[in-house]
């Protein structure tokens, strides 16, 4: 499969991988068609493993290539990566603050529909930088950016896909509890991941056309992913069983590191 992706045009590879991550989101949302709830420990392990993969990918597939490319372009090895990384993290923090203010603004009497839309919007907003990260990673590999490979991009997509499964369920199951039908709950749950293919295509096209600012693109994606991991995935996975979450994070990091270094 990895060899097949390496032979594809980066835009095609990005589309396939982001369709995969969206498909995993849909699979997670589909649990609402069969169950009222799912074992929280299983969800936490998925989230922890996905978080570990994304932490490793943020460095090996995004930040390290950004540093190397900056130096290759004759610039400071830290300035652009640091600026991009900070901007990516700030984007997620500001997005979270906006969503929190929207929730508070609705007050105690906010309607069920508004609560549901805020939930879907929050997950969707976090999926945008994830899709962009996949696209930028494939764009970097196509341009021959040092340390950026199609293998790393594909493994990054796998890690994002793994944590998308519980995210899909985390949207559809609460909607069902709010009284929505199984079909509508599933539709809104999978819709939260539909933004990833669009964001991925935007990322790969921008990366391939704008090599000069690739360090910013790569490091922005890394910062956004780290903010999502630190602010959402790890706290959520550790909410029920901290030790299980830690095991998932360590395993995910180890798998991503091993595959990226060995195959990259």
mmCIF file of C-alpha atoms in Angstrom:
data_model
loop_
_atom_site.group_PDB
_atom_site.id
_atom_site.type_symbol
_atom_site.label_atom_id
_atom_site.label_comp_id
_atom_site.label_asym_id
_atom_site.label_seq_id
_atom_site.Cartn_x
_atom_site.Cartn_y
_atom_site.Cartn_z
ATOM 1 C CA UNK A 1 0.000 0.000 0.000
ATOM 2 C CA UNK A 2 2.837 2.392 0.903
ATOM 3 C CA UNK A 3 4.604 1.633 -2.380
ATOM 4 C CA UNK A 4 1.356 2.283 -4.252
ATOM 5 C CA UNK A 5 0.984 5.703 -2.591
ATOM 6 C CA UNK A 6 4.591 6.578 -3.430
ATOM 7 C CA UNK A 7 3.835 6.069 -7.126
ATOM 8 C CA UNK A 8 0.802 8.366 -7.109
ATOM 9 C CA UNK A 9 0.728 12.099 -7.751
ATOM 10 C CA UNK A 10 0.813 13.855 -4.348
ATOM 11 C CA UNK A 11 -2.620 15.398 -4.928
ATOM 12 C CA UNK A 12 -4.103 11.951 -5.623
ATOM 13 C CA UNK A 13 -2.314 10.440 -2.632
ATOM 14 C CA UNK A 14 -3.567 13.251 -0.414
ATOM 15 C CA UNK A 15 -7.130 12.781 -1.627
ATOM 16 C CA UNK A 16 -7.033 9.024 -0.983
ATOM 17 C CA UNK A 17 -5.551 9.405 2.497
ATOM 18 C CA UNK A 18 -7.943 12.149 3.577
ATOM 19 C CA UNK A 19 -10.878 10.168 2.205
ATOM 20 C CA UNK A 20 -9.607 7.345 4.402
ATOM 21 C CA UNK A 21 -9.546 9.603 7.498
ATOM 22 C CA UNK A 22 -13.034 10.824 6.675
ATOM 23 C CA UNK A 23 -14.144 7.208 6.210
ATOM 24 C CA UNK A 24 -12.831 6.314 9.670
ATOM 25 C CA UNK A 25 -14.771 9.256 11.098
ATOM 26 C CA UNK A 26 -17.875 7.891 9.383
ATOM 27 C CA UNK A 27 -17.150 4.424 10.790
ATOM 28 C CA UNK A 28 -16.937 5.897 14.274
ATOM 29 C CA UNK A 29 -20.173 7.808 13.759
ATOM 30 C CA UNK A 30 -21.820 4.592 12.522
ATOM 31 C CA UNK A 31 -21.667 3.007 15.975
ATOM 32 C CA UNK A 32 -24.798 5.022 16.734
ATOM 33 C CA UNK A 33 -26.656 2.787 14.269
ATOM 34 C CA UNK A 34 -25.995 -0.263 16.447
ATOM 35 C CA UNK A 35 -25.208 0.887 19.995
ATOM 36 C CA UNK A 36 -26.341 3.528 22.443
ATOM 37 C CA UNK A 37 -22.818 3.766 23.833
ATOM 38 C CA UNK A 38 -19.398 2.168 23.365
ATOM 39 C CA UNK A 39 -16.788 0.966 25.856
ATOM 40 C CA UNK A 40 -14.991 4.083 27.071
ATOM 41 C CA UNK A 41 -11.717 2.220 27.615
ATOM 42 C CA UNK A 42 -11.576 1.205 23.956
ATOM 43 C CA UNK A 43 -12.201 4.791 22.892
ATOM 44 C CA UNK A 44 -9.509 6.067 25.264
ATOM 45 C CA UNK A 45 -6.962 3.614 23.864
ATOM 46 C CA UNK A 46 -7.757 4.739 20.312
ATOM 47 C CA UNK A 47 -7.405 8.395 21.321
ATOM 48 C CA UNK A 48 -4.152 7.768 23.192
ATOM 49 C CA UNK A 49 -2.621 5.794 20.335
ATOM 50 C CA UNK A 50 -3.658 8.442 17.807
ATOM 51 C CA UNK A 51 -2.200 11.153 20.041
ATOM 52 C CA UNK A 52 1.136 9.323 20.227
ATOM 53 C CA UNK A 53 1.276 8.946 16.449
ATOM 54 C CA UNK A 54 0.452 12.634 15.955
ATOM 55 C CA UNK A 55 3.121 13.769 18.443
ATOM 56 C CA UNK A 56 5.797 11.766 16.632
ATOM 57 C CA UNK A 57 4.514 12.874 13.230
ATOM 58 C CA UNK A 58 4.547 16.512 14.300
ATOM 59 C CA UNK A 59 8.316 16.279 14.683
ATOM 60 C CA UNK A 60 9.566 13.694 12.178
ATOM 61 C CA UNK A 61 7.123 14.423 9.335
ATOM 62 C CA UNK A 62 6.536 18.167 9.788
ATOM 63 C CA UNK A 63 8.771 20.156 12.139
ATOM 64 C CA UNK A 64 12.131 18.509 11.390
ATOM 65 C CA UNK A 65 11.627 18.842 7.599
ATOM 66 C CA UNK A 66 10.654 22.509 8.148
ATOM 67 C CA UNK A 67 13.933 23.148 9.973
ATOM 68 C CA UNK A 68 16.006 21.362 7.344
ATOM 69 C CA UNK A 69 14.297 23.150 4.456
ATOM 70 C CA UNK A 70 14.800 26.544 6.116
ATOM 71 C CA UNK A 71 18.511 25.859 6.327
ATOM 72 C CA UNK A 72 18.559 24.563 2.751
ATOM 73 C CA UNK A 73 16.967 27.823 1.580
ATOM 74 C CA UNK A 74 19.767 29.758 3.265
ATOM 75 C CA UNK A 75 17.609 31.056 6.104
ATOM 76 C CA UNK A 76 17.673 30.708 9.853
ATOM 77 C CA UNK A 77 16.924 27.137 10.877
ATOM 78 C CA UNK A 78 14.636 28.191 13.705
ATOM 79 C CA UNK A 79 12.874 31.481 12.845
ATOM 80 C CA UNK A 80 10.266 30.332 10.293
ATOM 81 C CA UNK A 81 9.630 26.961 12.002
ATOM 82 C CA UNK A 82 9.178 28.677 15.366
ATOM 83 C CA UNK A 83 6.810 31.270 13.877
ATOM 84 C CA UNK A 84 4.774 28.657 12.024
ATOM 85 C CA UNK A 85 4.611 26.309 15.015
ATOM 86 C CA UNK A 86 3.444 29.125 17.294
ATOM 87 C CA UNK A 87 0.856 30.287 14.759
ATOM 88 C CA UNK A 88 -0.539 26.756 14.395
ATOM 89 C CA UNK A 89 -0.904 26.330 18.141
ATOM 90 C CA UNK A 90 -2.437 29.791 18.506
ATOM 91 C CA UNK A 91 -4.959 29.001 15.765
ATOM 92 C CA UNK A 92 -6.309 26.042 17.750
ATOM 93 C CA UNK A 93 -6.314 27.973 21.042
ATOM 94 C CA UNK A 94 -8.256 30.861 19.489
ATOM 95 C CA UNK A 95 -10.663 28.467 17.790
ATOM 96 C CA UNK A 96 -11.348 26.800 21.154
ATOM 97 C CA UNK A 97 -11.902 30.153 22.837
ATOM 98 C CA UNK A 98 -14.383 31.188 20.151
ATOM 99 C CA UNK A 99 -16.302 27.942 20.592
ATOM 100 C CA UNK A 100 -16.304 28.362 24.387
ATOM 101 C CA UNK A 101 -17.691 31.883 24.071
ATOM 102 C CA UNK A 102 -20.387 30.649 21.722
ATOM 103 C CA UNK A 103 -21.404 28.038 24.279
ATOM 104 C CA UNK A 104 -21.519 30.585 27.120
ATOM 105 C CA UNK A 105 -23.398 33.040 24.942
ATOM 106 C CA UNK A 106 -26.234 30.582 24.534
ATOM 107 C CA UNK A 107 -26.873 30.461 28.298
ATOM 108 C CA UNK A 108 -28.671 27.706 30.131
ATOM 109 C CA UNK A 109 -31.676 27.818 27.827
ATOM 110 C CA UNK A 110 -29.804 27.171 24.595
ATOM 111 C CA UNK A 111 -31.689 24.900 22.237
ATOM 112 C CA UNK A 112 -30.780 21.301 21.530
ATOM 113 C CA UNK A 113 -30.041 22.222 17.909
ATOM 114 C CA UNK A 114 -27.553 24.913 18.925
ATOM 115 C CA UNK A 115 -25.802 22.581 21.367
ATOM 116 C CA UNK A 116 -25.471 19.972 18.634
ATOM 117 C CA UNK A 117 -24.166 22.456 16.080
ATOM 118 C CA UNK A 118 -21.533 23.680 18.525
ATOM 119 C CA UNK A 119 -20.388 20.097 19.072
ATOM 120 C CA UNK A 120 -20.178 19.372 15.347
ATOM 121 C CA UNK A 121 -18.441 22.709 14.683
ATOM 122 C CA UNK A 122 -15.818 22.122 17.382
ATOM 123 C CA UNK A 123 -14.802 18.728 15.966
ATOM 124 C CA UNK A 124 -14.911 20.042 12.391
ATOM 125 C CA UNK A 125 -12.636 22.966 13.274
ATOM 126 C CA UNK A 126 -10.041 20.574 14.684
ATOM 127 C CA UNK A 127 -10.207 18.425 11.552
ATOM 128 C CA UNK A 128 -9.121 21.305 9.292
ATOM 129 C CA UNK A 129 -5.451 21.424 10.421
ATOM 130 C CA UNK A 130 -5.330 17.623 10.472
ATOM 131 C CA UNK A 131 -6.334 17.446 6.809
ATOM 132 C CA UNK A 132 -3.900 20.243 5.955
ATOM 133 C CA UNK A 133 -1.092 18.395 7.733
ATOM 134 C CA UNK A 134 -1.573 15.355 5.490
ATOM 135 C CA UNK A 135 -1.610 17.506 2.350
ATOM 136 C CA UNK A 136 1.453 19.505 3.377
ATOM 137 C CA UNK A 137 3.335 16.304 4.224
ATOM 138 C CA UNK A 138 2.647 14.823 0.778
ATOM 139 C CA UNK A 139 3.504 18.155 -0.849
ATOM 140 C CA UNK A 140 6.820 18.235 0.986
ATOM 141 C CA UNK A 141 7.689 14.716 -0.122
ATOM 142 C CA UNK A 142 6.923 15.606 -3.756
ATOM 143 C CA UNK A 143 9.245 18.618 -3.562
ATOM 144 C CA UNK A 144 12.023 16.544 -2.064
ATOM 145 C CA UNK A 145 12.006 18.420 1.239
ATOM 146 C CA UNK A 146 14.664 16.792 3.466
ATOM 147 C CA UNK A 147 13.067 14.402 5.939
ATOM 148 C CA UNK A 148 9.633 14.645 4.312
ATOM 149 C CA UNK A 149 8.501 11.363 2.731
ATOM 150 C CA UNK A 150 5.363 9.786 1.351
ATOM 151 C CA UNK A 151 5.787 7.034 3.946
ATOM 152 C CA UNK A 152 5.700 9.556 6.767
ATOM 153 C CA UNK A 153 2.670 11.281 5.250
ATOM 154 C CA UNK A 154 0.812 7.978 4.909
ATOM 155 C CA UNK A 155 1.585 6.957 8.499
ATOM 156 C CA UNK A 156 0.469 10.389 9.661
ATOM 157 C CA UNK A 157 -2.854 9.807 7.882
ATOM 158 C CA UNK A 158 -3.150 6.434 9.634
ATOM 159 C CA UNK A 159 -2.627 8.035 13.047
ATOM 160 C CA UNK A 160 -5.140 10.777 12.344
ATOM 161 C CA UNK A 161 -7.603 8.168 11.102
ATOM 162 C CA UNK A 162 -7.273 6.138 14.313
ATOM 163 C CA UNK A 163 -8.179 9.080 16.509
ATOM 164 C CA UNK A 164 -10.987 10.061 14.129
ATOM 165 C CA UNK A 165 -12.913 6.889 15.018
ATOM 166 C CA UNK A 166 -13.677 7.924 18.597
ATOM 167 C CA UNK A 167 -14.226 11.501 17.413
ATOM 168 C CA UNK A 168 -16.972 10.351 15.050
ATOM 169 C CA UNK A 169 -18.622 8.403 17.846
ATOM 170 C CA UNK A 170 -18.164 11.336 20.247
ATOM 171 C CA UNK A 171 -20.328 13.428 17.927
ATOM 172 C CA UNK A 172 -23.021 10.941 16.884
ATOM 173 C CA UNK A 173 -23.710 9.345 20.290
ATOM 174 C CA UNK A 174 -24.439 12.621 22.136
ATOM 175 C CA UNK A 175 -26.695 13.679 19.254
ATOM 176 C CA UNK A 176 -28.627 10.452 19.669
ATOM 177 C CA UNK A 177 -28.973 11.134 23.394
ATOM 178 C CA UNK A 178 -30.348 14.585 22.523
ATOM 179 C CA UNK A 179 -33.222 12.824 20.763
ATOM 180 C CA UNK A 180 -32.074 12.890 17.142
ATOM 181 C CA UNK A 181 -32.756 9.867 14.946
ATOM 182 C CA UNK A 182 -29.986 7.318 14.344
ATOM 183 C CA UNK A 183 -29.741 8.390 10.703
ATOM 184 C CA UNK A 184 -29.450 12.106 11.480
ATOM 185 C CA UNK A 185 -26.968 11.456 14.284
ATOM 186 C CA UNK A 186 -24.800 9.412 11.914
ATOM 187 C CA UNK A 187 -25.032 12.028 9.156
ATOM 188 C CA UNK A 188 -23.889 14.882 11.391
ATOM 189 C CA UNK A 189 -21.174 12.712 12.954
ATOM 190 C CA UNK A 190 -19.590 11.784 9.638
ATOM 191 C CA UNK A 191 -20.045 15.326 8.304
ATOM 192 C CA UNK A 192 -17.584 16.576 10.928
ATOM 193 C CA UNK A 193 -14.820 14.710 9.084
ATOM 194 C CA UNK A 194 -15.795 15.703 5.552
ATOM 195 C CA UNK A 195 -13.696 18.868 5.798
ATOM 196 C CA UNK A 196 -10.456 16.852 5.886
ATOM 197 C CA UNK A 197 -10.286 16.016 2.133
ATOM 198 C CA UNK A 198 -10.898 19.669 1.241
ATOM 199 C CA UNK A 199 -8.277 20.887 3.742
ATOM 200 C CA UNK A 200 -5.838 18.218 2.546
ATOM 201 C CA UNK A 201 -6.151 19.271 -1.095
ATOM 202 C CA UNK A 202 -5.690 22.908 -0.128
ATOM 203 C CA UNK A 203 -2.573 22.000 1.844
ATOM 204 C CA UNK A 204 -0.906 19.913 -0.879
ATOM 205 C CA UNK A 205 -1.598 22.433 -3.659
ATOM 206 C CA UNK A 206 -0.325 25.352 -1.584
ATOM 207 C CA UNK A 207 2.758 23.382 -0.537
ATOM 208 C CA UNK A 208 3.675 22.396 -4.089
ATOM 209 C CA UNK A 209 3.234 25.895 -5.502
ATOM 210 C CA UNK A 210 4.844 27.853 -2.685
ATOM 211 C CA UNK A 211 8.102 26.089 -1.868
ATOM 212 C CA UNK A 212 9.586 29.256 -0.389
ATOM 213 C CA UNK A 213 7.128 29.285 2.514
ATOM 214 C CA UNK A 214 6.978 25.516 2.961
ATOM 215 C CA UNK A 215 8.754 25.784 6.340
ATOM 216 C CA UNK A 216 5.830 27.886 7.557
ATOM 217 C CA UNK A 217 3.232 25.445 6.201
ATOM 218 C CA UNK A 218 4.973 22.426 7.715
ATOM 219 C CA UNK A 219 5.544 24.001 11.124
ATOM 220 C CA UNK A 220 2.016 25.513 11.227
ATOM 221 C CA UNK A 221 0.556 22.037 10.721
ATOM 222 C CA UNK A 222 2.871 20.665 13.430
ATOM 223 C CA UNK A 223 1.863 23.358 15.922
ATOM 224 C CA UNK A 224 -1.837 22.911 15.230
ATOM 225 C CA UNK A 225 -1.589 19.148 15.670
ATOM 226 C CA UNK A 226 0.351 19.461 18.933
ATOM 227 C CA UNK A 227 -2.272 21.882 20.267
ATOM 228 C CA UNK A 228 -5.066 19.437 19.403
ATOM 229 C CA UNK A 229 -3.164 16.594 21.078
ATOM 230 C CA UNK A 230 -2.350 18.580 24.233
ATOM 231 C CA UNK A 231 -5.701 20.315 24.550
ATOM 232 C CA UNK A 232 -8.106 17.569 23.522
ATOM 233 C CA UNK A 233 -6.816 14.089 22.777
ATOM 234 C CA UNK A 234 -4.643 13.459 25.835
ATOM 235 C CA UNK A 235 -7.030 15.035 28.396
ATOM 236 C CA UNK A 236 -9.984 13.173 26.872
ATOM 237 C CA UNK A 237 -8.161 9.823 26.718
ATOM 238 C CA UNK A 238 -6.909 10.161 30.310
ATOM 239 C CA UNK A 239 -10.314 11.102 31.674
ATOM 240 C CA UNK A 240 -11.331 7.527 32.531
ATOM 241 C CA UNK A 241 -8.102 5.534 32.775
ATOM 242 C CA UNK A 242 -4.860 7.523 32.827
ATOM 243 C CA UNK A 243 -2.608 4.465 32.648
ATOM 244 C CA UNK A 244 -4.408 3.110 29.592
ATOM 245 C CA UNK A 245 -4.096 6.507 27.915
ATOM 246 C CA UNK A 246 -0.362 6.635 28.683
ATOM 247 C CA UNK A 247 0.119 3.155 27.193
ATOM 248 C CA UNK A 248 -1.741 4.242 24.058
ATOM 249 C CA UNK A 249 0.350 7.412 23.682
ATOM 250 C CA UNK A 250 3.644 5.568 24.175
ATOM 251 C CA UNK A 251 2.684 2.803 21.737
ATOM 252 C CA UNK A 252 1.487 5.300 19.133
ATOM 253 C CA UNK A 253 4.676 7.360 19.400
ATOM 254 C CA UNK A 254 6.875 4.262 19.217
ATOM 255 C CA UNK A 255 5.071 2.873 16.159
ATOM 256 C CA UNK A 256 5.204 6.205 14.293
ATOM 257 C CA UNK A 257 8.854 6.772 15.173
ATOM 258 C CA UNK A 258 9.876 3.245 14.177
ATOM 259 C CA UNK A 259 8.025 3.246 10.867
ATOM 260 C CA UNK A 260 9.060 6.780 9.909
ATOM 261 C CA UNK A 261 12.742 6.204 10.671
ATOM 262 C CA UNK A 262 12.918 2.632 9.328
ATOM 263 C CA UNK A 263 10.882 3.170 6.153
ATOM 264 C CA UNK A 264 11.501 6.868 5.565
#
